[in-house]
Amino acid sequence: MDEAIQIVNDIRKGIIRPIYFLFGEEPYYIDKISDFITNEVLTEEEKGFNQMVLYGKDVSIDDLVSNAKRYPMMSERQVVIVKEAQHLSRTIENLSGYAENPQETTVLVLCYKYKKLDKRKKLYKIIQKNGVIFESKKLYENQVSEWLRKNLLSSGYSISHKAAILLVEYLGTDLSRINNELEKLKLVLPKQTEITPKHIEEHIGISKDYNNFELKKAIGERNVVKATKIITYFAQNPKDNPFVLTVTLLHSFFSQLLQYHGLKDHSPKSVASALRINPYFVSEFQTAARNYPMKRVSKIISSLREMDLKGKGVGANSQTQSDLLKELLVKII
């Protein structure tokens, strides 16, 4: 995040490089930097003749270089954005010749999503010298809550810890998806608001009481009554609570619990680091570990794999989601 901010601040100061190679598994910052360059480097009058968007699946490296070598018209520079540049992965090294001597009046931006550029190869080293290389790494689940908090803080909002965890549990670690939901909240809530689970339930549609986060907690505590209420709600709202997602999240939880049992150091800081979880969740693992010994956890993981197959229609004998959820709870608790 800090590196992305630095790139944007440099451009604002007029420090503009001839090549920006944006790559990595997390598309959010790649899109943000690309959009900023698209919107800010040229004026609206200059864009007509001097801004071009190409797509990696439709062009070759030769086409790309040919466009990059054009001179701008009635402007100090031109901008060439290459979206889906990962489709050029087989020939991307052929860009080395241009990168060694890039057109100083061109800003070439390559959006190379979901792939990595080999740091051992010539192209990486040349762009590192003559341009900007930015790797957008996927955040771990325990990092997303902090990212979410900072994102809202920069916009004049705050968020309760439980609300942040609820969003991450429901939306996963896809920053673009999370950001879209945050934008919805910003449209209806005034600045200086602390976003709570109630806001999320009202405006995004995630139940603050009946969700996988609460189910996982109830199961960890062996709270049969609460867990039964939640799976009943899931059975009544199957589209919003797909069975396969529930199984996947529970499998992840018990896999981490198995890892917890194997740790020598059970201090909160050590556990959070080893399991790559938010420290907020450590107490849940401490409770679950008391309720589920290691051998029992191993059997549960095996059962969850079996239930995952049933959820995908393998050996389910046309069981309804309600039946699958009940069987799931029986096998675990």
Coordinates of C-alpha atoms in Angstrom, one line a residue:
M1 CA 0.0 0.0 0.0
D2 CA 2.8 2.4 0.9
E3 CA 4.6 1.7 -2.3
A4 CA 1.4 2.4 -4.3
I5 CA 0.9 5.7 -2.5
Q6 CA 4.6 6.6 -3.2
I7 CA 4.1 6.0 -7.0
V8 CA 0.9 8.2 -7.0
N9 CA 2.7 11.0 -5.0
D10 CA 5.7 11.0 -7.3
I11 CA 3.4 11.4 -10.4
R12 CA 1.6 14.2 -8.6
K13 CA 5.0 15.9 -8.2
G14 CA 5.7 15.5 -11.9
I15 CA 8.1 12.6 -11.4
I16 CA 6.8 10.5 -14.3
R17 CA 8.7 7.4 -15.6
P18 CA 8.5 6.1 -19.1
I19 CA 7.5 2.5 -18.1
Y20 CA 5.3 1.3 -15.3
F21 CA 5.2 -2.5 -15.0
L22 CA 2.4 -3.4 -12.5
F23 CA 2.1 -7.1 -11.7
G24 CA 0.9 -9.5 -9.1
E25 CA -2.0 -11.6 -7.7
E26 CA -3.9 -8.7 -6.2
P27 CA -5.5 -6.6 -9.0
Y28 CA -6.8 -3.8 -6.8
Y29 CA -3.6 -1.7 -6.7
I30 CA -2.8 -2.5 -10.3
D31 CA -6.2 -1.0 -11.3
K32 CA -5.8 2.0 -8.9
I33 CA -2.4 3.0 -10.2
S34 CA -3.4 2.5 -13.8
D35 CA -6.6 4.5 -13.3
F36 CA -4.7 7.3 -11.7
I37 CA -2.2 7.5 -14.6
T38 CA -5.1 7.4 -17.0
N39 CA -7.0 10.2 -15.3
E40 CA -4.1 12.5 -14.2
V41 CA -1.1 12.5 -16.5
L42 CA -2.9 14.1 -19.5
T43 CA -5.5 16.8 -19.6
E44 CA -8.9 16.1 -21.2
E45 CA -7.8 18.0 -24.3
E46 CA -4.6 16.0 -24.6
K47 CA -6.2 12.6 -24.2
G48 CA -8.0 12.5 -27.5
F49 CA -4.8 12.1 -29.6
N50 CA -2.3 11.0 -26.9
Q51 CA -4.0 8.3 -24.8
M52 CA -4.4 4.7 -26.0
V53 CA -5.7 1.6 -24.3
L54 CA -4.4 -1.8 -25.7
Y55 CA -5.3 -5.3 -24.6
G56 CA -2.7 -8.0 -24.2
K57 CA -4.8 -10.7 -25.9
D58 CA -5.2 -8.5 -29.0
V59 CA -1.7 -7.2 -29.6
S60 CA 1.8 -8.4 -30.0
I61 CA 5.0 -7.0 -28.4
D62 CA 5.8 -5.4 -31.8
D63 CA 2.4 -3.7 -31.8
L64 CA 3.0 -2.5 -28.3
V65 CA 6.4 -1.1 -29.1
S66 CA 5.2 0.5 -32.3
N67 CA 2.6 2.5 -30.4
A68 CA 5.0 3.3 -27.6
K69 CA 7.5 4.8 -30.1
R70 CA 4.9 7.3 -31.5
Y71 CA 5.5 10.9 -30.8
P72 CA 2.7 12.9 -28.9
M73 CA 0.6 15.4 -30.8
M74 CA 0.4 18.9 -29.3
S75 CA 1.3 17.4 -25.9
E76 CA 4.4 16.9 -23.8
R77 CA 3.8 13.1 -23.6
Q78 CA 1.5 10.3 -24.6
V79 CA 0.1 7.5 -22.4
V80 CA -0.2 3.9 -23.6
I81 CA -2.1 1.6 -21.2
V82 CA -1.8 -2.2 -21.8
K83 CA -4.5 -4.0 -20.0
E84 CA -4.5 -7.8 -19.5
A85 CA -0.8 -7.7 -20.3
Q86 CA -0.4 -11.2 -18.8
H87 CA -1.6 -12.6 -22.1
L88 CA 1.8 -11.6 -23.4
S89 CA 3.6 -13.7 -20.9
R90 CA 5.2 -16.0 -23.5
T91 CA 6.8 -13.1 -25.4
I92 CA 7.1 -10.4 -22.6
E93 CA 10.9 -10.7 -22.6
N94 CA 10.9 -9.3 -26.1
L95 CA 10.1 -6.0 -24.6
S96 CA 13.6 -5.8 -23.2
G97 CA 14.9 -4.0 -26.3
Y98 CA 12.4 -1.1 -25.9
A99 CA 12.9 -1.0 -22.2
E100 CA 16.6 -0.4 -22.6
N101 CA 15.9 2.8 -24.5
P102 CA 12.3 3.8 -23.8
Q103 CA 10.6 6.7 -25.5
E104 CA 10.9 9.5 -23.0
T105 CA 7.7 11.2 -24.2
T106 CA 5.7 8.0 -23.7
V107 CA 4.3 6.7 -20.4
L108 CA 3.9 2.9 -21.0
V109 CA 1.8 1.2 -18.4
L110 CA 1.5 -2.6 -18.4
C111 CA -1.1 -4.2 -16.2
Y112 CA 0.2 -7.8 -15.7
K113 CA -2.4 -9.3 -13.4
Y114 CA -2.3 -12.6 -11.6
K115 CA 1.3 -13.4 -12.8
K116 CA 4.8 -12.6 -11.7
L117 CA 7.6 -11.2 -13.7
D118 CA 10.8 -13.3 -13.3
K119 CA 13.2 -11.2 -11.3
R120 CA 16.1 -13.2 -12.8
K121 CA 15.3 -12.2 -16.3
K122 CA 16.8 -9.3 -18.2
L123 CA 13.4 -7.4 -18.6
Y124 CA 12.9 -7.1 -14.8
K125 CA 16.3 -5.6 -14.3
I126 CA 16.0 -3.2 -17.1
I127 CA 12.6 -1.9 -16.1
Q128 CA 13.8 -1.6 -12.5
K129 CA 16.6 0.7 -13.8
N130 CA 14.6 2.7 -16.4
G131 CA 11.1 2.6 -15.1
V132 CA 8.9 1.5 -12.2
I133 CA 8.2 -2.1 -11.1
F134 CA 5.3 -2.6 -8.7
E135 CA 4.3 -6.0 -7.3
S136 CA 0.8 -6.1 -5.9
K137 CA 0.8 -9.0 -3.4
K138 CA -2.3 -10.8 -2.2
L139 CA -3.0 -9.9 1.4
Y140 CA -3.4 -12.6 4.0
E141 CA -6.8 -12.6 5.8
N142 CA -5.2 -11.2 9.0
Q143 CA -3.9 -8.2 7.0
V144 CA -7.1 -7.3 5.2
S145 CA -8.9 -6.0 8.3
E146 CA -6.1 -3.5 8.9
W147 CA -6.2 -2.5 5.2
L148 CA -9.9 -2.0 5.4
R149 CA -9.5 0.2 8.5
K150 CA -6.9 2.4 6.9
N151 CA -9.0 2.7 3.7
L152 CA -12.0 4.0 5.7
L153 CA -9.9 6.2 7.9
S154 CA -8.5 8.0 4.8
S155 CA -12.1 8.7 3.7
G156 CA -13.2 10.0 7.1
Y157 CA -14.8 6.9 8.5
S158 CA -14.0 4.2 11.1
I159 CA -15.2 0.7 11.6
S160 CA -15.7 -1.5 14.6
H161 CA -13.5 -4.6 14.9
K162 CA -16.4 -7.0 14.6
A163 CA -17.7 -5.2 11.6
A164 CA -14.3 -5.4 9.8
I165 CA -14.0 -9.2 10.6
L166 CA -17.6 -9.7 9.4
L167 CA -16.8 -8.1 6.0
V168 CA -13.6 -10.1 5.6
E169 CA -15.3 -13.4 6.6
Y170 CA -18.1 -12.7 4.1
L171 CA -16.2 -11.2 1.2
G172 CA -12.8 -12.9 1.5
T173 CA -9.6 -11.1 0.7
D174 CA -10.6 -9.6 -2.7
L175 CA -9.8 -6.0 -2.1
S176 CA -11.7 -4.8 -5.2
R177 CA -14.9 -6.5 -4.0
I178 CA -14.4 -5.2 -0.4
N179 CA -13.8 -1.7 -1.8
N180 CA -17.0 -1.8 -3.8
E181 CA -19.0 -2.7 -0.7
L182 CA -17.3 0.1 1.3
E183 CA -18.3 2.6 -1.5
K184 CA -21.9 1.6 -1.0
L185 CA -21.7 2.3 2.7
K186 CA -20.0 5.7 2.1
L187 CA -23.0 6.7 -0.1
V188 CA -25.5 6.3 2.7
L189 CA -23.5 7.0 5.8
P190 CA -22.2 10.5 6.7
K191 CA -18.5 11.0 7.3
Q192 CA -17.2 10.4 10.9
T193 CA -19.5 7.4 11.2
E194 CA -18.2 4.3 12.8
I195 CA -19.4 1.4 10.7
T196 CA -21.0 -1.3 12.8
P197 CA -22.3 -4.8 12.1
K198 CA -25.8 -3.3 12.0
H199 CA -24.8 -0.9 9.2
I200 CA -23.4 -3.9 7.3
E201 CA -26.6 -5.9 7.8
E202 CA -28.8 -3.0 6.7
H203 CA -26.9 -1.8 3.7
I204 CA -24.9 -4.8 2.4
G205 CA -27.2 -7.6 3.5
I206 CA -24.8 -9.6 5.6
S207 CA -26.7 -10.8 8.7
K208 CA -24.8 -9.7 11.8
D209 CA -26.0 -12.7 13.8
Y210 CA -26.4 -15.5 11.2
N211 CA -23.2 -15.8 9.2
N212 CA -20.2 -18.1 8.9
F213 CA -18.2 -16.0 11.3
E214 CA -20.8 -16.6 14.1
L215 CA -21.2 -20.3 13.0
K216 CA -17.5 -20.9 13.3
K217 CA -17.5 -19.3 16.8
A218 CA -20.5 -21.3 17.9
I219 CA -19.0 -24.6 16.8
G220 CA -15.7 -23.7 18.4
E221 CA -17.6 -23.2 21.7
R222 CA -19.7 -26.3 21.1
N223 CA -22.8 -24.1 21.4
V224 CA -25.2 -26.5 19.8
V225 CA -28.3 -24.2 20.2
K226 CA -26.7 -21.2 18.5
A227 CA -25.1 -23.3 15.8
T228 CA -28.5 -25.0 15.1
K229 CA -30.2 -21.6 14.8
I230 CA -27.5 -20.4 12.3
I231 CA -27.7 -23.5 10.0
T232 CA -31.5 -23.2 10.1
Y233 CA -31.2 -19.7 8.8
F234 CA -28.7 -20.8 6.2
A235 CA -31.1 -23.5 5.0
Q236 CA -33.8 -20.9 4.6
N237 CA -31.5 -18.6 2.7
P238 CA -29.4 -20.9 0.6
K239 CA -28.5 -18.4 -2.1
D240 CA -26.9 -16.0 0.4
N241 CA -25.2 -18.8 2.3
P242 CA -23.9 -21.5 -0.1
F243 CA -23.1 -24.8 1.5
V244 CA -19.8 -25.2 -0.2
L245 CA -18.6 -21.8 1.2
T246 CA -19.6 -22.9 4.7
V247 CA -17.7 -26.2 4.4
T248 CA -14.6 -24.4 3.0
L249 CA -14.5 -21.9 5.8
L250 CA -14.9 -24.6 8.5
H251 CA -12.3 -26.8 6.8
S252 CA -9.9 -23.8 7.0
F253 CA -10.8 -23.2 10.6
F254 CA -10.2 -26.9 11.7
S255 CA -7.0 -27.1 9.6
Q256 CA -5.7 -24.1 11.5
L257 CA -6.9 -25.6 14.8
L258 CA -4.9 -28.8 14.0
Q259 CA -1.9 -26.5 13.4
Y260 CA -2.6 -24.8 16.7
H261 CA -2.5 -28.1 18.5
G262 CA 1.0 -28.7 17.1
L263 CA 2.4 -25.4 18.2
K264 CA 4.8 -25.3 21.1
D265 CA 4.2 -21.7 21.9
H266 CA 0.6 -20.9 22.5
S267 CA 1.1 -17.2 23.4
P268 CA -1.4 -15.0 21.5
K269 CA 1.4 -13.2 19.5
S270 CA 3.0 -16.5 18.5
V271 CA -0.3 -18.1 17.5
A272 CA -1.4 -15.1 15.4
S273 CA 1.9 -15.1 13.6
A274 CA 2.0 -18.9 13.0
L275 CA -1.7 -19.2 11.8
R276 CA -1.6 -15.9 10.0
I277 CA -4.7 -14.7 11.7
N278 CA -5.9 -11.5 13.4
P279 CA -5.0 -11.6 17.1
Y280 CA -8.7 -11.0 17.7
F281 CA -9.3 -14.7 16.8
V282 CA -6.7 -16.3 19.1
S283 CA -9.1 -16.7 21.9
E284 CA -11.5 -18.6 19.6
F285 CA -8.7 -21.1 18.9
Q286 CA -7.9 -21.4 22.6
T287 CA -11.5 -22.2 23.3
A288 CA -11.9 -24.6 20.4
A289 CA -8.7 -26.4 21.3
R290 CA -10.2 -27.3 24.7
N291 CA -13.3 -28.6 23.1
Y292 CA -11.7 -30.5 20.2
P293 CA -8.6 -32.6 20.9
M294 CA -6.1 -33.2 18.1
K295 CA -7.4 -36.7 17.2
R296 CA -11.0 -35.3 17.0
V297 CA -9.9 -32.4 14.8
S298 CA -8.3 -34.9 12.4
K299 CA -11.6 -36.8 12.1
I300 CA -13.5 -33.6 11.6
I301 CA -11.3 -32.5 8.8
S302 CA -11.8 -35.9 7.1
S303 CA -15.6 -35.5 7.5
L304 CA -15.5 -32.0 6.1
R305 CA -13.8 -33.2 3.0
E306 CA -16.5 -35.8 2.6
M307 CA -19.2 -33.1 3.1
D308 CA -17.5 -30.9 0.6
L309 CA -17.9 -33.7 -2.0
K310 CA -21.5 -34.1 -1.1
G311 CA -22.1 -30.4 -1.4
K312 CA -20.8 -30.7 -5.0
G313 CA -23.2 -33.5 -5.7
V314 CA -20.8 -36.5 -5.2
G315 CA -22.7 -39.2 -3.3
A316 CA -25.2 -36.8 -1.9
N317 CA -28.3 -38.8 -3.1
S318 CA -30.2 -35.5 -3.8
Q319 CA -29.9 -34.3 -0.3
T320 CA -31.2 -30.8 0.3
Q321 CA -29.0 -28.0 1.7
S322 CA -30.9 -28.3 5.0
D323 CA -30.1 -32.0 5.2
L324 CA -26.4 -31.4 4.4
L325 CA -26.1 -28.7 7.0
K326 CA -27.7 -30.9 9.7
E327 CA -25.4 -33.8 8.8
L328 CA -22.4 -31.4 8.9
L329 CA -23.3 -30.2 12.4
V330 CA -23.8 -33.7 13.7
K331 CA -20.4 -34.9 12.3
I332 CA -18.6 -32.0 13.9
I333 CA -20.3 -31.6 17.3

